[in-house]
Every structure is written in structure tokens, then in C-alpha cells.
Amino acid sequence: DIQMTQSPASLSVSVGETVTITCRASENIYSNLAWYQQKQGKSPQLLVYAATNLADGVPSRFSGSGSGTQYSLKINSLQSEDFGSYYCQHFWGTPYTFGGGTKLEIK
Amino acid sequence: QVQLQQPGAELVKPGASVKMSCKASGYTFTSYNMHWVKQTPGQGLEWIGAIYPGNGDTSYNQKFKGKATLTADKSSSTAYMQLSSLTSEDSAVYYCARVGYYGNFYAMDYWGQGTSVTVSS
């Protein structure tokens, strides 16, 4: 199984700051990576697919990058609605494992 | 618009089984894979498996083989997951999620609200 190591596990930041979350796969996943945002008590929502493509309706302050085994999600100028948890997930062969998640909290 | 409707909660006794539903609307049910995901505070998100309603083909995470059974009813556009021999470790929120196709790539683009399963006597 491919393991997805996500970091950091938590982050305390202020509105307006820029954050980067990383996800490392245990083997090359050839950009078959998605990022999700989950707010407390809600379902996850798709942010990024194919490592770098924003899903419909996702603000341009979000961006995805990476290739091979290393991927990142960057959020520029954090807004209050961006706080919550973020997960990566690979789609390179089953099981389609998720990263452990990053909880973004307000400082 | 695409919607996946799941019941909010199930309370079941240890050793029993539960069958939860995911009713799809707003798209062609038989053309997209439906996936199931488990979420617990300690384990995060876990991929359980998937079913292609068009022909009933399934794929399971080895960890959930024997625990989860996925089926789909084309006539009602509803996917189901049955969990058997329930223990406290099965207490979790279970999501269904449609996987969309983006060229040669995939992503869970629509999610149900989740069914919270509590296993308790």
C-alpha cells in the first residue's frame, strides 16, 4: 500500500498569512493526488485534483504543486473561512489512502 | 445539481450488522464509481472501497474485506454499504463520495453528509 505522510499535523496561523501543507507519498504517484478541505461537522470538499488543478469554485488563493512523491498545497492570504482540516489523497492504485490531515487553527 | 443523500445516524448493537444508504441524484448514477470512506477522530480518513453501479464491479481495501459489502440499486440510484459483526471500532462517520473523472485523473468531487454509526449495547 502507498503511504501518505502529511505535515504539519496542525498549524496555528493568523488571517492574511500564507501557509503551505505538504504530502509525501511512499512511492511515485505521478500527480494522481487530490486535496480536500473539511470544516468541523461537515463533509470534505474537493479543492485540487491531479496535484495542481483547482476544482470548480475554489478561490485562486489556493494552489497545488508537486510531482513524483512530493506535493504541496499553498494558501495565500488566509481568510477566516479557510480554517479547518485539510487532507491529501492519492489515486495511484488501491487502496486510495489519505494523508493524516492538517488542522488549521486561528492564532 | 449533484446530491448524495445519507441518513444522519444509526445506533446498532455489538455483533449486529448495519446497511446504510447513499441516494444519488443530479447525474447518471451508472456512469460514476461510488466510494465509501470511514472517518474516526483517531484514524482520520480511510478508504473502504468502491462500486461501479453500471455493472456492480467492486474494489475493497483489504482491511475492510469481510467487514464491508458494497452494493448498488440502479432502479433507485442508491448505493449501499453493509457492515457486519460490528464492534466499538466500527463506530465512526461513514461517507459515500462520487469519484469524478478529470482526463486521466480522479477525485472525490461530491460527498454525502455522512452517516454516524454508533455501536453500543
XYZ file of C-alpha atoms in Angstrom:
228
model
C 0.000 0.000 0.000
C 1.133 3.566 -0.674
C 1.554 5.597 2.497
C 0.782 9.307 2.503
C 2.685 11.365 5.069
C 1.181 14.772 5.595
C 2.743 17.635 7.536
C 2.351 19.522 9.685
C -0.383 17.829 11.698
C -1.550 21.193 12.969
C -0.844 24.820 12.320
C -1.860 27.965 14.169
C -1.951 30.953 11.848
C -3.417 34.427 11.535
C -5.759 35.778 8.877
C -3.734 37.149 5.989
C -0.798 34.787 6.408
C 0.376 32.274 3.818
C 0.604 28.575 4.642
C 1.972 25.514 2.923
C 0.920 21.948 3.684
C 2.940 19.065 2.325
C 2.164 15.480 1.456
C 4.794 12.857 0.743
C 3.923 9.563 -0.928
C 5.880 6.392 -0.201
C 6.319 5.905 -3.948
C 5.820 7.860 -7.152
C 2.105 8.618 -7.647
C 2.537 10.529 -10.930
C 0.444 13.530 -9.843
C -2.567 11.350 -9.004
C -3.261 13.441 -5.948
C -6.252 15.336 -4.608
C -6.596 17.812 -1.755
C -9.729 18.258 0.356
C -10.878 20.778 2.912
C -13.101 19.741 5.783
C -14.817 22.075 8.192
C -15.978 20.950 11.602
C -19.043 18.737 11.360
C -19.116 18.843 7.554
C -18.112 16.547 4.722
C -14.760 17.003 2.992
C -14.843 19.170 -0.136
C -12.592 18.826 -3.147
C -10.037 21.624 -3.574
C -7.450 20.299 -6.000
C -7.248 17.345 -8.392
C -4.356 15.999 -10.411
C -1.999 17.723 -7.977
C -2.266 21.194 -9.497
C -5.802 21.788 -10.792
C -8.304 23.776 -8.771
C -11.794 22.303 -8.532
C -14.714 24.421 -9.680
C -15.413 27.361 -7.414
C -12.191 27.113 -5.422
C -10.630 30.555 -4.845
C -7.384 31.327 -6.620
C -5.552 31.883 -3.309
C -5.336 28.077 -3.197
C -2.717 26.369 -5.310
C -1.357 22.854 -5.615
C 2.088 21.822 -6.744
C 4.429 18.885 -6.836
C 5.293 15.729 -8.682
C 6.690 12.291 -8.055
C 6.434 11.694 -4.319
C 6.287 15.296 -3.018
C 3.216 17.531 -3.145
C 2.117 20.788 -1.569
C -0.999 22.824 -1.016
C -0.430 26.549 -0.596
C -2.966 29.021 0.693
C -2.140 32.678 0.147
C -3.593 35.386 2.343
C -5.625 33.128 4.609
C -9.250 34.065 5.088
C -11.391 33.191 8.102
C -13.357 30.665 6.048
C -10.154 28.715 5.299
C -9.773 27.392 8.816
C -10.469 23.715 9.192
C -8.736 20.479 8.270
C -7.003 19.551 5.030
C -6.315 16.105 3.613
C -4.423 14.755 0.650
C -5.396 11.519 -1.101
C -3.658 9.552 -3.824
C -5.363 7.742 -6.697
C -2.441 5.604 -7.854
C -3.708 2.102 -7.214
C -5.947 0.833 -4.442
C -6.244 1.398 -1.566
C -6.587 5.126 -2.213
C -5.092 6.229 1.071
C -5.374 9.657 2.657
C -2.800 11.668 4.472
C -3.222 12.041 8.202
C -4.627 15.546 7.871
C -3.579 19.075 8.817
C -5.686 21.089 11.215
C -5.500 24.811 10.512
C -6.409 26.893 13.540
C -6.731 30.601 14.157
C -3.875 32.132 16.143
C -27.138 19.563 -9.128
C -25.350 16.500 -7.875
C -26.509 15.333 -4.457
C -25.694 12.318 -2.335
C -28.150 11.789 0.497
C -27.226 9.707 3.516
C -29.147 9.072 6.729
C -27.727 11.007 9.621
C -27.228 8.365 12.269
C -27.516 4.687 13.115
C -27.358 3.112 16.564
C -26.553 -0.589 16.438
C -25.711 -3.288 18.925
C -22.363 -5.065 19.056
C -22.317 -8.127 16.835
C -25.113 -6.857 14.642
C -24.971 -5.597 11.068
C -25.989 -2.296 9.570
C -26.813 -1.383 5.987
C -26.527 2.283 5.144
C -27.701 4.031 2.038
C -26.470 6.759 -0.289
C -29.096 8.055 -2.691
C -27.667 9.834 -5.707
C -29.338 12.464 -7.847
C -28.415 15.042 -10.439
C -26.187 12.810 -12.576
C -26.145 9.451 -14.341
C -25.721 7.069 -11.409
C -24.435 4.193 -13.520
C -21.596 6.187 -15.064
C -19.529 7.009 -11.980
C -17.837 4.990 -9.291
C -19.183 5.433 -5.777
C -16.632 5.234 -2.986
C -17.017 4.850 0.743
C -14.814 6.460 3.372
C -14.595 5.951 7.137
C -13.720 8.792 9.462
C -12.770 8.436 13.093
C -11.061 11.010 15.309
C -8.104 8.746 15.859
C -7.676 7.254 12.380
C -8.576 10.166 10.130
C -9.986 9.241 6.734
C -9.827 5.649 5.491
C -10.799 4.436 2.052
C -13.114 1.435 2.386
C -13.872 0.549 -1.195
C -15.772 1.403 -4.338
C -18.531 0.138 -6.574
C -19.256 0.862 -10.209
C -23.078 0.848 -10.353
C -23.055 0.310 -14.107
C -22.019 -3.312 -13.732
C -21.704 -3.869 -9.989
C -17.921 -4.272 -10.015
C -16.394 -3.667 -6.599
C -12.976 -2.971 -5.156
C -12.150 -3.163 -1.460
C -9.412 -2.061 0.854
C -8.004 -5.342 2.155
C -8.522 -4.009 5.673
C -12.296 -3.924 5.138
C -12.754 -7.186 3.283
C -15.189 -9.298 5.249
C -16.363 -6.212 7.130
C -17.918 -4.114 4.358
C -20.109 -5.188 1.449
C -20.944 -2.684 -1.273
C -23.992 -2.935 -3.493
C -25.969 -0.619 -5.748
C -29.565 -0.446 -6.949
C -29.748 1.124 -10.377
C -33.532 1.455 -10.260
C -33.371 3.813 -7.287
C -29.895 5.296 -7.900
C -28.882 4.217 -4.447
C -25.617 2.769 -3.248
C -25.439 0.721 -0.079
C -22.767 -0.368 2.326
C -23.360 -3.149 4.799
C -21.052 -3.512 7.780
C -21.118 -6.812 9.608
C -20.129 -8.134 13.048
C -19.964 -4.642 14.455
C -17.665 -3.713 17.330
C -16.851 -0.433 19.004
C -14.054 0.040 16.468
C -16.686 0.402 13.780
C -18.167 3.467 15.472
C -17.383 6.245 13.020
C -18.805 8.537 10.397
C -19.153 6.867 7.011
C -19.250 8.907 3.832
C -20.184 7.999 0.310
C -18.408 10.004 -2.347
C -18.664 10.098 -6.105
C -15.390 9.918 -7.981
C -15.265 12.225 -10.963
C -13.041 11.818 -13.991
C -10.634 14.580 -14.949
C -8.836 13.413 -18.035
C -6.647 10.601 -16.770
C -7.128 11.632 -13.158
C -9.723 11.090 -10.463
C -11.008 12.857 -7.380
C -13.903 12.605 -4.960
C -15.857 15.562 -6.250
C -19.156 15.076 -4.401
C -19.652 13.748 -0.898
C -22.668 12.738 1.123
C -23.298 14.315 4.523
C -22.127 11.169 6.255
C -23.833 8.587 8.443
C -22.694 8.474 12.055
C -22.677 4.881 13.263
C -22.578 4.225 16.984
C -22.045 0.671 18.160
C -23.344 0.318 21.668
C -25.398 -2.072 23.734
